[in-house]
XYZ file of C-alpha atoms in Angstrom:
661
model
C 22.427 -23.376 -100.313
C 20.192 -21.645 -103.180
C 17.496 -19.238 -101.658
C 14.852 -18.860 -103.788
C 13.925 -15.820 -104.631
C 10.999 -14.529 -106.607
C 11.472 -13.465 -110.642
C 8.476 -9.958 -109.786
C 10.954 -9.443 -106.749
C 14.370 -9.966 -108.909
C 12.575 -7.362 -111.103
C 11.400 -4.554 -108.283
C 13.206 -1.660 -108.952
C 16.058 -1.153 -105.658
C 14.105 1.514 -103.368
C 10.936 -0.661 -103.184
C 12.671 -3.605 -102.566
C 14.991 -1.108 -99.047
C 11.380 0.541 -98.351
C 9.146 -2.743 -97.921
C 11.370 -4.695 -95.365
C 12.125 -1.831 -93.847
C 8.863 -1.009 -92.740
C 7.630 -3.953 -92.483
C 10.258 -4.663 -90.021
C 9.905 -1.155 -87.799
C 6.271 -2.714 -88.119
C 6.709 -6.181 -86.626
C 9.338 -5.007 -84.152
C 7.400 -2.417 -82.896
C 4.478 -4.412 -81.827
C 6.391 -7.543 -80.708
C 8.591 -4.606 -78.454
C 5.448 -3.905 -76.772
C 3.889 -6.977 -76.641
C 7.282 -8.226 -75.034
C 7.663 -4.993 -72.965
C 3.306 -5.768 -71.270
C 4.535 -9.031 -70.890
C 7.422 -8.738 -69.243
C 5.416 -6.255 -67.098
C 2.941 -8.961 -66.592
C 5.771 -11.608 -65.772
C 7.752 -9.215 -63.384
C 4.903 -8.138 -61.025
C 4.346 -11.702 -60.357
C 7.829 -11.387 -59.276
C 8.637 -8.703 -57.381
C 4.925 -9.601 -55.666
C 5.968 -12.573 -55.265
C 9.885 -11.557 -53.698
C 7.836 -8.898 -51.436
C 6.171 -11.447 -50.311
C 8.652 -13.750 -49.324
C 11.153 -11.165 -48.109
C 8.064 -9.435 -45.604
C 7.035 -13.131 -44.621
C 10.204 -13.406 -43.588
C 11.032 -10.281 -41.917
C 7.987 -10.934 -39.581
C 9.123 -14.488 -38.418
C 12.944 -13.304 -38.276
C 10.751 -10.885 -35.484
C 8.412 -13.332 -33.789
C 11.360 -15.286 -33.075
C 13.298 -13.051 -31.589
C 10.364 -11.346 -29.736
C 8.952 -14.341 -28.491
C 12.559 -15.471 -27.264
C 13.663 -12.957 -25.427
C 10.495 -13.045 -22.225
C 11.848 -17.409 -22.611
C 15.023 -16.436 -22.012
C 15.165 -14.012 -19.475
C 12.126 -16.810 -17.277
C 15.346 -19.417 -18.263
C 18.602 -16.553 -16.797
C 15.454 -15.962 -13.569
C 14.672 -19.488 -12.489
C 18.840 -20.158 -13.080
C 19.770 -16.694 -10.559
C 17.140 -18.031 -8.133
C 17.746 -21.392 -7.717
C 21.813 -20.830 -7.680
C 21.618 -17.435 -4.688
C 18.448 -18.039 -1.791
C 18.982 -14.709 -0.884
C 18.843 -11.977 -3.590
C 16.621 -9.304 -3.701
C 14.239 -10.876 -6.313
C 12.645 -7.852 -6.572
C 15.238 -5.711 -7.447
C 16.755 -8.341 -9.677
C 13.563 -8.726 -11.358
C 14.440 -4.396 -11.759
C 17.604 -5.220 -13.225
C 17.104 -7.132 -15.719
C 13.783 -5.000 -16.906
C 16.648 -2.605 -17.593
C 18.419 -4.954 -19.761
C 15.508 -6.115 -22.004
C 13.532 -3.497 -23.301
C 10.594 -4.751 -24.557
C 9.305 -6.589 -21.649
C 6.804 -4.474 -20.069
C 6.649 -6.827 -16.597
C 8.401 -9.651 -15.046
C 7.597 -11.038 -11.826
C 7.403 -15.023 -9.605
C 5.049 -16.002 -7.594
C 5.295 -18.625 -4.974
C 4.060 -22.067 -3.539
C 3.877 -20.462 -0.397
C 1.857 -17.450 -1.590
C 4.528 -14.660 -2.314
C 4.496 -12.376 -5.089
C 7.922 -10.460 -6.421
C 7.039 -8.120 -10.256
C 9.033 -4.953 -11.873
C 6.348 -3.498 -14.223
C 7.472 -0.625 -16.430
C 4.830 2.136 -17.351
C 3.902 3.702 -20.072
C 5.782 6.668 -19.647
C 9.009 4.698 -18.447
C 8.742 4.860 -15.216
C 9.617 1.871 -13.065
C 7.974 0.279 -10.108
C 8.245 -3.548 -7.931
C 5.481 -5.421 -5.896
C 5.936 -6.894 -2.924
C 3.809 -9.728 -0.885
C 5.235 -12.279 1.903
C 4.869 -12.344 5.295
C 6.977 -8.963 6.038
C 3.492 -6.934 4.150
C 1.124 -9.272 6.501
C 0.443 -10.623 3.081
C -0.724 -7.761 1.538
C 0.558 -7.001 -2.708
C 2.122 -3.718 -1.561
C 3.685 -1.274 -4.929
C 6.526 1.005 -4.331
C 7.626 3.316 -7.601
C 11.321 3.125 -7.476
C 14.470 5.493 -7.711
C 17.219 5.146 -10.257
C 18.865 2.603 -8.012
C 16.214 -0.154 -8.054
C 15.117 0.933 -4.198
C 11.775 1.434 -3.061
C 11.116 5.948 -1.795
C 7.235 6.108 -2.467
C 4.299 3.731 -1.654
C 1.997 3.470 -4.392
C -0.767 1.022 -3.787
C -1.944 -1.978 -1.731
C -4.462 -5.272 -1.872
C -4.988 -7.512 0.114
C -7.402 -10.443 -1.735
C -4.411 -10.986 -4.300
C -3.014 -14.358 -4.620
C -0.735 -15.784 -7.166
C -1.211 -19.277 -6.864
C -5.213 -18.530 -8.019
C -3.921 -16.276 -10.821
C -3.993 -18.151 -14.307
C -0.523 -17.416 -15.368
C 0.127 -19.537 -12.296
C -1.723 -21.930 -12.673
C -1.112 -22.500 -16.175
C 2.020 -23.920 -15.146
C 0.951 -27.702 -15.529
C 4.685 -28.990 -16.227
C 8.264 -28.312 -16.236
C 8.527 -26.755 -20.118
C 7.736 -23.446 -20.443
C 4.927 -22.090 -21.987
C 2.407 -19.254 -22.867
C -0.319 -18.078 -21.774
C -3.844 -17.295 -23.476
C -3.176 -13.746 -24.908
C -5.249 -11.056 -22.032
C -6.069 -7.375 -22.195
C -3.905 -5.318 -19.222
C -5.861 -3.602 -17.079
C -3.584 -0.378 -16.684
C -2.752 -0.203 -20.130
C -5.752 -1.244 -21.900
C -3.496 -2.614 -24.100
C -3.430 -7.157 -25.385
C -0.321 -8.870 -23.801
C 0.590 -12.537 -23.514
C 2.639 -13.689 -20.687
C 6.134 -16.220 -21.090
C 5.261 -18.702 -18.091
C 8.607 -20.821 -16.600
C 8.181 -22.941 -13.591
C 11.068 -23.169 -10.967
C 11.583 -26.778 -8.804
C 13.654 -27.448 -6.207
C 17.022 -29.844 -6.482
C 14.204 -32.618 -5.274
C 11.582 -31.625 -8.020
C 9.301 -29.572 -6.578
C 7.449 -26.890 -7.667
C 8.840 -23.951 -5.608
C 7.131 -20.960 -8.330
C 6.360 -19.887 -11.104
C 8.417 -17.467 -13.202
C 6.715 -14.839 -15.500
C 7.838 -12.239 -18.383
C 5.037 -10.333 -20.035
C 4.995 -8.888 -23.540
C 2.282 -5.649 -25.073
C 1.279 -6.712 -28.234
C 1.163 -3.171 -29.320
C 5.394 -3.175 -29.574
C 3.832 -5.919 -32.877
C 1.521 -3.857 -34.009
C 4.446 -0.953 -34.287
C 6.485 -3.270 -36.240
C 3.946 -4.451 -38.491
C 2.439 -0.739 -39.259
C 6.296 0.498 -39.944
C 6.444 -2.409 -42.387
C 5.822 -1.244 -46.168
C 4.346 -3.681 -48.364
C 4.227 -2.261 -51.602
C 2.036 0.572 -51.809
C -1.375 -0.120 -50.182
C -0.463 -3.310 -48.928
C -1.442 -5.277 -45.060
C -0.098 -7.268 -43.129
C -1.722 -9.703 -40.115
C -1.186 -12.147 -37.847
C -4.681 -14.521 -36.103
C -4.630 -17.933 -34.034
C -5.666 -20.975 -35.434
C -9.165 -19.839 -33.459
C -9.867 -16.871 -36.366
C -9.295 -14.419 -33.530
C -6.585 -11.514 -34.260
C -3.313 -11.446 -32.941
C -1.970 -7.778 -34.388
C -2.632 -5.446 -37.585
C -0.567 -3.658 -39.978
C -3.132 -0.709 -39.307
C -4.982 1.094 -36.843
C -8.028 -0.756 -36.633
C -9.671 -1.727 -33.458
C -8.829 -5.699 -32.672
C -10.839 -5.277 -28.903
C -14.712 -5.235 -29.090
C -16.251 -4.348 -25.494
C -13.390 -2.162 -24.404
C -14.845 -1.247 -21.190
C -12.842 -3.820 -19.123
C -12.769 -5.372 -15.200
C -9.754 -7.520 -15.795
C -6.629 -6.833 -14.546
C -2.942 -7.673 -15.382
C -1.762 -10.944 -14.142
C 0.413 -8.947 -11.981
C -2.342 -7.541 -10.804
C -6.111 -8.949 -9.869
C -8.844 -9.766 -11.898
C -12.215 -9.247 -10.982
C -14.110 -9.548 -14.901
C -14.210 -11.219 -18.042
C -11.436 -9.456 -20.676
C -12.217 -7.894 -23.743
C -13.071 -10.140 -26.212
C -11.110 -9.688 -29.775
C -12.549 -9.665 -33.160
C -12.241 -13.043 -35.756
C -9.961 -11.852 -38.577
C -13.280 -12.236 -40.767
C -14.758 -9.308 -39.418
C -12.085 -6.559 -39.201
C -13.143 -3.271 -39.869
C -10.662 -3.191 -42.695
C -12.061 -4.509 -45.618
C -8.672 -5.827 -46.915
C -8.558 -7.843 -43.737
C -11.643 -9.166 -43.660
C -12.044 -10.446 -47.091
C -8.495 -11.666 -47.634
C -9.395 -14.059 -44.016
C -12.991 -14.872 -46.041
C -11.215 -15.932 -48.669
C -8.424 -18.072 -46.746
C -11.566 -19.334 -44.375
C -13.650 -20.551 -48.252
C -11.003 -21.957 -49.754
C -9.524 -24.477 -46.774
C -12.702 -24.758 -44.766
C -10.642 -23.955 -41.487
C -7.783 -22.357 -39.898
C -6.504 -25.559 -38.601
C -5.812 -27.007 -42.392
C -3.114 -24.143 -43.463
C -0.152 -25.939 -42.244
C 2.574 -25.408 -44.874
C 3.264 -21.619 -46.308
C 0.814 -20.527 -49.139
C 0.985 -18.373 -52.188
C -2.340 -17.019 -53.472
C -3.966 -14.945 -55.251
C -8.186 -13.786 -55.314
C -10.036 -10.570 -56.821
C -11.632 -8.479 -54.513
C -13.615 -5.293 -56.425
C -11.848 -6.484 -59.359
C -8.446 -5.703 -58.446
C -5.986 -8.599 -58.092
C -4.401 -9.344 -54.559
C -1.560 -11.445 -53.973
C -1.557 -13.218 -50.761
C 1.471 -14.826 -48.614
C -0.452 -17.095 -45.926
C 3.095 -18.447 -43.564
C 2.277 -21.153 -40.246
C 3.942 -19.371 -37.373
C 5.241 -21.493 -34.798
C 7.301 -21.459 -31.974
C 9.538 -23.276 -28.867
C 6.093 -23.539 -26.635
C 2.622 -23.298 -27.521
C 2.090 -20.827 -30.178
C 0.261 -21.647 -33.274
C -0.168 -18.412 -35.175
C -0.910 -17.473 -38.682
C 0.934 -14.736 -40.368
C -0.792 -13.189 -43.812
C 0.875 -10.709 -46.368
C -1.830 -8.750 -48.774
C -0.780 -6.772 -51.615
C -3.061 -5.438 -54.455
C -1.562 -5.992 -57.809
C -2.512 -2.306 -58.389
C 0.667 -1.979 -56.108
C 2.511 -2.462 -58.904
C 0.905 -2.218 -62.366
C -0.493 1.383 -62.203
C 4.119 2.581 -63.316
C 3.004 -0.706 -66.032
C -0.156 0.767 -67.278
C 1.261 3.981 -67.996
C 4.491 3.241 -69.098
C 2.198 0.183 -71.284
C -0.122 3.464 -72.647
C 3.349 5.368 -73.256
C 5.107 2.953 -75.220
C 1.835 2.022 -77.434
C 1.927 5.838 -78.203
C 5.667 5.550 -79.056
C 5.135 3.005 -81.037
C 2.797 4.467 -83.595
C 4.436 7.691 -83.699
C 7.758 6.051 -84.231
C 6.108 3.629 -87.213
C 4.542 6.642 -89.087
C 7.981 8.280 -88.332
C 9.926 4.959 -89.904
C 7.937 5.190 -92.410
C 8.468 8.577 -93.894
C 12.495 8.486 -93.231
C 12.688 5.377 -93.962
C 11.780 6.944 -97.894
C 13.888 9.431 -97.903
C 16.979 6.936 -96.325
C 16.475 4.627 -99.711
C 16.482 7.566 -101.808
C 19.481 8.887 -100.541
C 21.472 6.003 -100.630
C 20.657 4.724 -103.954
C 21.035 8.155 -105.868
C 24.722 7.259 -105.764
C 24.368 3.412 -106.310
C 22.196 4.760 -109.253
C 24.712 6.996 -110.574
C 27.695 4.479 -110.105
C 25.933 1.731 -111.496
C 26.008 3.416 -114.759
C 29.586 4.714 -114.836
C 30.183 1.124 -114.262
C 28.094 0.267 -117.833
C 30.066 2.530 -119.480
C 33.072 1.736 -118.036
C 32.330 -1.628 -119.365
C 32.255 -0.699 -123.068
C 35.502 0.845 -122.688
C 34.149 5.120 -122.185
C 35.433 6.623 -119.823
C 32.685 8.923 -118.070
C 33.796 11.358 -115.947
C 32.715 11.242 -112.388
C 31.382 14.353 -110.273
C 33.099 13.936 -106.634
C 30.373 13.529 -104.219
C 29.941 16.709 -101.666
C 28.906 12.929 -98.585
C 31.284 12.343 -96.000
C 29.924 8.496 -95.175
C 30.489 5.494 -96.701
C 28.430 5.966 -100.215
C 30.402 9.637 -100.356
C 33.654 7.507 -99.967
C 32.289 4.467 -101.971
C 31.727 7.299 -104.943
C 35.493 9.147 -104.593
C 37.116 5.683 -104.714
C 34.947 4.856 -107.527
C 35.866 8.420 -109.236
C 40.291 7.844 -108.456
C 39.555 4.168 -109.465
C 38.845 5.007 -112.977
C 41.485 7.716 -113.479
C 44.180 5.251 -111.838
C 42.253 2.586 -114.520
C 43.819 4.788 -116.893
C 47.104 5.688 -115.874
C 47.770 2.201 -114.740
C 46.432 0.690 -118.424
C 48.670 3.421 -120.204
C 52.358 2.222 -117.432
C 51.250 -1.503 -117.832
C 52.908 -2.503 -120.379
C 55.895 -0.269 -119.560
C 55.892 -2.821 -115.548
C 55.315 -5.402 -117.631
C 58.208 -4.346 -119.362
C 60.476 -3.553 -116.231
C 60.210 -6.980 -114.807
C 60.624 -8.703 -117.625
C 64.313 -7.086 -117.393
C 64.720 -7.388 -114.189
C 63.484 -11.409 -113.561
C 66.236 -11.329 -116.712
C 68.858 -9.415 -114.280
C 67.922 -11.508 -111.021
C 68.736 -15.026 -113.021
C 71.929 -13.512 -114.439
C 73.078 -12.254 -111.136
C 72.272 -15.481 -109.074
C 73.965 -17.564 -111.996
C 77.067 -14.793 -111.030
C 77.135 -15.643 -107.810
C 76.710 -19.058 -107.967
C 80.394 -19.036 -110.421
C 81.695 -16.381 -107.911
C 81.214 -19.162 -105.067
C 82.662 -21.758 -107.331
C 85.831 -20.791 -108.646
C 86.668 -18.923 -105.575
C 90.080 -20.840 -104.085
C 88.312 -21.819 -100.725
C 85.825 -24.270 -99.644
C 81.902 -22.869 -98.517
C 79.656 -24.534 -96.359
C 76.480 -22.482 -95.169
C 73.625 -23.774 -92.938
C 70.908 -22.419 -91.139
C 69.684 -22.273 -87.794
C 69.237 -26.082 -87.129
C 72.407 -27.564 -88.462
C 70.862 -27.979 -92.735
C 73.416 -27.659 -95.353
C 71.907 -24.902 -97.593
C 75.312 -24.476 -99.844
C 78.543 -26.368 -101.060
C 80.518 -25.147 -103.142
C 82.983 -27.279 -105.709
C 85.944 -26.677 -104.112
C 84.498 -28.123 -100.702
C 84.497 -31.340 -103.080
C 87.943 -31.805 -104.181
C 89.524 -30.646 -100.500
C 86.722 -33.810 -98.566
C 87.447 -36.060 -101.837
C 84.811 -37.992 -104.050
C 83.933 -40.967 -102.117
C 82.752 -37.987 -99.105
C 80.781 -36.514 -101.494
C 78.581 -39.102 -103.233
C 76.839 -39.184 -100.090
C 77.806 -36.323 -98.918
C 75.309 -35.214 -95.213
C 71.819 -33.128 -95.428
C 72.680 -32.083 -91.741
C 76.011 -30.313 -90.231
C 75.492 -32.946 -87.477
C 75.864 -35.822 -89.676
C 78.589 -34.037 -91.495
C 80.962 -33.898 -87.538
C 80.307 -37.889 -88.075
C 81.591 -38.861 -90.867
C 84.230 -36.485 -91.026
C 86.826 -36.896 -89.245
C 88.798 -33.922 -87.985
C 91.778 -33.431 -85.909
C 94.152 -30.874 -83.373
C 96.421 -30.698 -86.344
C 99.501 -32.854 -85.956
C 98.088 -34.981 -82.913
C 95.887 -37.582 -82.713
C 93.414 -35.462 -80.873
C 89.652 -35.086 -81.877
C 89.374 -31.760 -82.413
C 86.389 -30.001 -79.397
C 83.003 -29.079 -81.839
C 82.432 -26.439 -79.188
C 85.573 -24.813 -80.936
C 84.651 -25.807 -84.365
C 84.178 -21.840 -86.236
C 81.137 -23.240 -87.831
C 79.266 -24.204 -84.442
C 80.733 -20.757 -83.027
C 78.914 -18.539 -85.884
C 75.391 -20.163 -85.125
C 75.396 -18.226 -81.623
C 76.564 -15.523 -83.288
C 79.800 -15.178 -82.818
C 82.998 -15.088 -85.882
C 85.983 -17.802 -85.453
C 89.063 -18.103 -87.154
C 90.745 -21.583 -87.098
C 94.332 -23.051 -88.461
C 95.161 -26.251 -86.084
C 92.724 -28.011 -87.691
C 93.148 -31.178 -89.648
C 90.911 -33.318 -91.713
C 92.163 -36.776 -92.820
C 90.574 -38.322 -96.176
C 91.421 -41.109 -98.931
C 94.685 -41.641 -96.696
C 95.631 -37.752 -97.033
C 96.536 -34.855 -94.291
C 94.571 -32.068 -95.219
C 95.367 -29.342 -93.151
C 92.804 -26.223 -93.000
C 93.026 -22.929 -91.565
C 88.515 -22.549 -90.992
C 86.497 -18.807 -91.105
C 82.895 -18.821 -89.805
C 80.688 -16.294 -89.340
C 76.923 -16.262 -88.899
C 74.856 -13.990 -91.366
C 71.801 -11.733 -90.539
C 67.798 -10.525 -91.767
C 67.175 -6.949 -90.836
C 66.496 -7.256 -88.181
C 69.439 -8.565 -86.614
C 68.168 -11.764 -86.130
C 71.011 -15.339 -87.721
C 69.020 -16.721 -89.987
C 72.576 -19.037 -91.399
C 76.001 -19.547 -90.978
C 78.947 -19.718 -93.342
C 82.323 -21.206 -93.422
C 85.213 -21.092 -95.938
C 87.947 -23.997 -95.758
C 91.590 -22.860 -97.410
C 93.855 -25.306 -97.770
C 97.779 -25.061 -95.605
C 98.928 -28.048 -96.550
C 101.757 -26.769 -98.436
C 102.014 -24.193 -96.126
C 102.773 -25.774 -92.779
C 105.376 -28.601 -94.528
C 107.189 -25.702 -96.097
C 107.122 -23.914 -92.224
C 108.843 -27.451 -91.301
C 111.385 -27.027 -93.987
C 112.955 -23.473 -93.481
C 114.913 -24.404 -89.711
C 116.173 -27.067 -91.418
C 117.330 -24.830 -94.618
C 118.723 -22.561 -92.738
C 120.745 -24.519 -89.980
C 122.773 -26.248 -93.118
C 123.574 -22.480 -94.962
C 124.634 -22.107 -91.439
C 126.732 -24.951 -91.521
C 128.019 -24.583 -94.627
C 129.385 -21.164 -95.066
C 131.086 -21.709 -91.290
C 133.534 -24.523 -93.331
C 133.868 -22.892 -96.681
C 135.283 -19.263 -93.379
C 137.130 -21.492 -92.140
C 139.401 -23.590 -95.354
C 139.078 -19.719 -96.676
C 141.054 -19.087 -93.346
C 143.381 -22.084 -93.436
C 144.544 -21.193 -97.087
C 145.490 -17.239 -96.079
C 147.616 -19.113 -93.204
C 149.780 -21.184 -95.937
C 150.124 -18.310 -97.644
C 151.103 -16.528 -95.080
C 153.675 -18.916 -93.890
C 155.207 -19.345 -96.972
C 156.150 -16.330 -97.758
C 158.157 -15.688 -94.742
C 160.053 -19.071 -95.835
C 160.990 -17.177 -98.959
C 162.144 -13.979 -97.638
C 164.305 -15.950 -94.792
C 166.467 -17.680 -97.541
C 167.480 -14.890 -99.203
C 166.177 -15.595 -103.046
C 163.962 -12.324 -102.883
C 164.873 -11.766 -106.256
C 163.168 -15.116 -107.599
C 161.564 -15.350 -105.598
C 160.013 -11.407 -105.933
C 159.189 -12.748 -109.653
C 157.719 -15.678 -108.322
C 155.505 -14.350 -105.798
C 154.747 -11.368 -108.332
C 153.806 -14.177 -110.786
C 151.972 -16.905 -108.319
C 150.470 -13.496 -106.394
C 148.595 -12.359 -109.482
C 147.501 -16.359 -110.706
C 146.089 -16.352 -107.248
C 144.611 -12.573 -106.841
C 142.200 -13.555 -109.237
C 140.332 -16.956 -107.200
C 141.188 -15.339 -103.755
C 140.056 -11.837 -104.484
C 136.698 -13.484 -105.404
C 136.791 -16.078 -102.516
C 137.532 -12.569 -100.277
C 134.570 -11.397 -101.413
C 132.132 -13.774 -101.668
C 133.282 -14.016 -98.177
C 133.001 -11.082 -97.353
C 129.058 -10.885 -99.240
C 128.137 -14.299 -97.066
C 129.090 -12.388 -94.095
C 127.589 -8.572 -94.174
C 124.469 -11.014 -95.734
C 124.255 -13.434 -92.296
C 125.094 -10.292 -90.170
C 122.167 -7.673 -92.199
C 119.515 -10.358 -92.621
C 120.209 -13.947 -89.827
C 117.923 -11.820 -87.360
C 115.144 -11.738 -90.311
C 115.411 -15.102 -91.104
C 115.297 -16.080 -87.509
C 112.147 -14.688 -86.531
C 110.838 -16.058 -90.026
C 111.326 -19.311 -88.637
C 110.025 -18.866 -85.432
C 106.559 -17.932 -87.296
C 106.452 -20.481 -89.274
C 107.336 -22.739 -86.070
């Protein structure tokens, strides 16, 4: 693919070509980075705000479940204990339960008979118990207790109190646990709510009602400690719009003068009135509530979790609304409000710094780019000039560069290259001549090596590690015959299949694992003399050597086998024992003949002496002796020589025959 380039750009100087794109790229990069930085910051704010709202809401929901489940759990435990243990001291038992659950303030039990038993934790963390029964003459008497739960000091008595007339008792209209309405505690003036648990006998008849009080001030303390951004707020309200709790210290109640009593004591007048969320003294709470009420029309229409945002005095507010239900009758709304300014303050500062940095970087990069381009192009222009002179055949001098970067290295390399080129041109022809001589010498050496291998009086076979036959010399053709040579296999396994190889002087096939060529392929040398090959009705006895050939790393690359024809030697080894035996027989026969001739001569001489013909016989014997002494001396001398030869060399001949065998 060819990219079109303007002719004007091609004709532009290198400095301009490098500077303009460099500055343009930096400008575009700075602008894009600044824009993306702002956009990413905005997106990060939304994401962080959403995650923060979700985390706060989830944490509030978990805390409320734990906070509201505890009194119902205590009521259930107390109900089971009261059913099973009719004789327990109820007020002491309730006091012990109060020790186990520090979030509860009062636990009490009212019966159908009009009895009332309670245990209370005061603000100073002191404990008291109260009892109303026949033994107290139906007075509701309260006592301080010691560390063991035993009453030790009378506090007060109320004669007009009847638990059966209390709202919390009347609220136990079903067999299921329930909650009372939120009310103001008489003593602490805090908002409280009571968990109610009816108690029935085995016949399903109501025996009494258990109650556990929760002070909602503990919930407000939890919200106050819950950090929501920098200035974020959380609050909880009922479906009626009344506030339940708030993360600030703003008031929740109006008409603070209280004439009411707690659930554990008589209430003589109406409770304090709670503030509507839209009428809160906190502007964030009131504005957020008004926005939600305007958007949904009614608090009853908010069922699912809602993530919203609205403007408050020009500042964007992120709002999260979570409906909350417990296992009984509570149905509240949790609201989390986080202003965008909590996150944007730092981002706006970073944006301003980024813009300033981008402008500074743009100006600085323009100046630096001009200097860098000049610095880059200077050695390039010099090299361009020198290259043109080299093309024209002029060897221009190149000064050494004082730079240590790539261009400095390029200049030095170019200078060294020019110097080397001078030397190369002068020696190139000499090298070419030398290479020609080397090639001729290599060719001649290869030819000589082939001639050497062809003329040595043994067969040669070379194969590689895969068994492929790499080389054979003509002597091998003479040994194995023309018929096999015409279709000589290229693989060692095929050769072993086609060539009949036997153990010498037997009909047993030679074991392939003992063949020297295969042993050499395993890295060892071997030699054998008991191998014979039967080709073209001939039996050829061979002596075979096998040796591995290693490369420079010591790895086996080839195996070479040499074959020597020892058929004549094998036949000579068979003839020598027979020749020795024949020679011994002939020597023994000749020796016996000579011994008999000597005996005959001795007997003849004795007879002549005894007959008295000494004179005649003496002459005759002298003549005969003269005639016989000559062949007899020769025979005697030959016999003596043969005897001495056998005496001196018979052992060696026998050893030689044994070795041949």
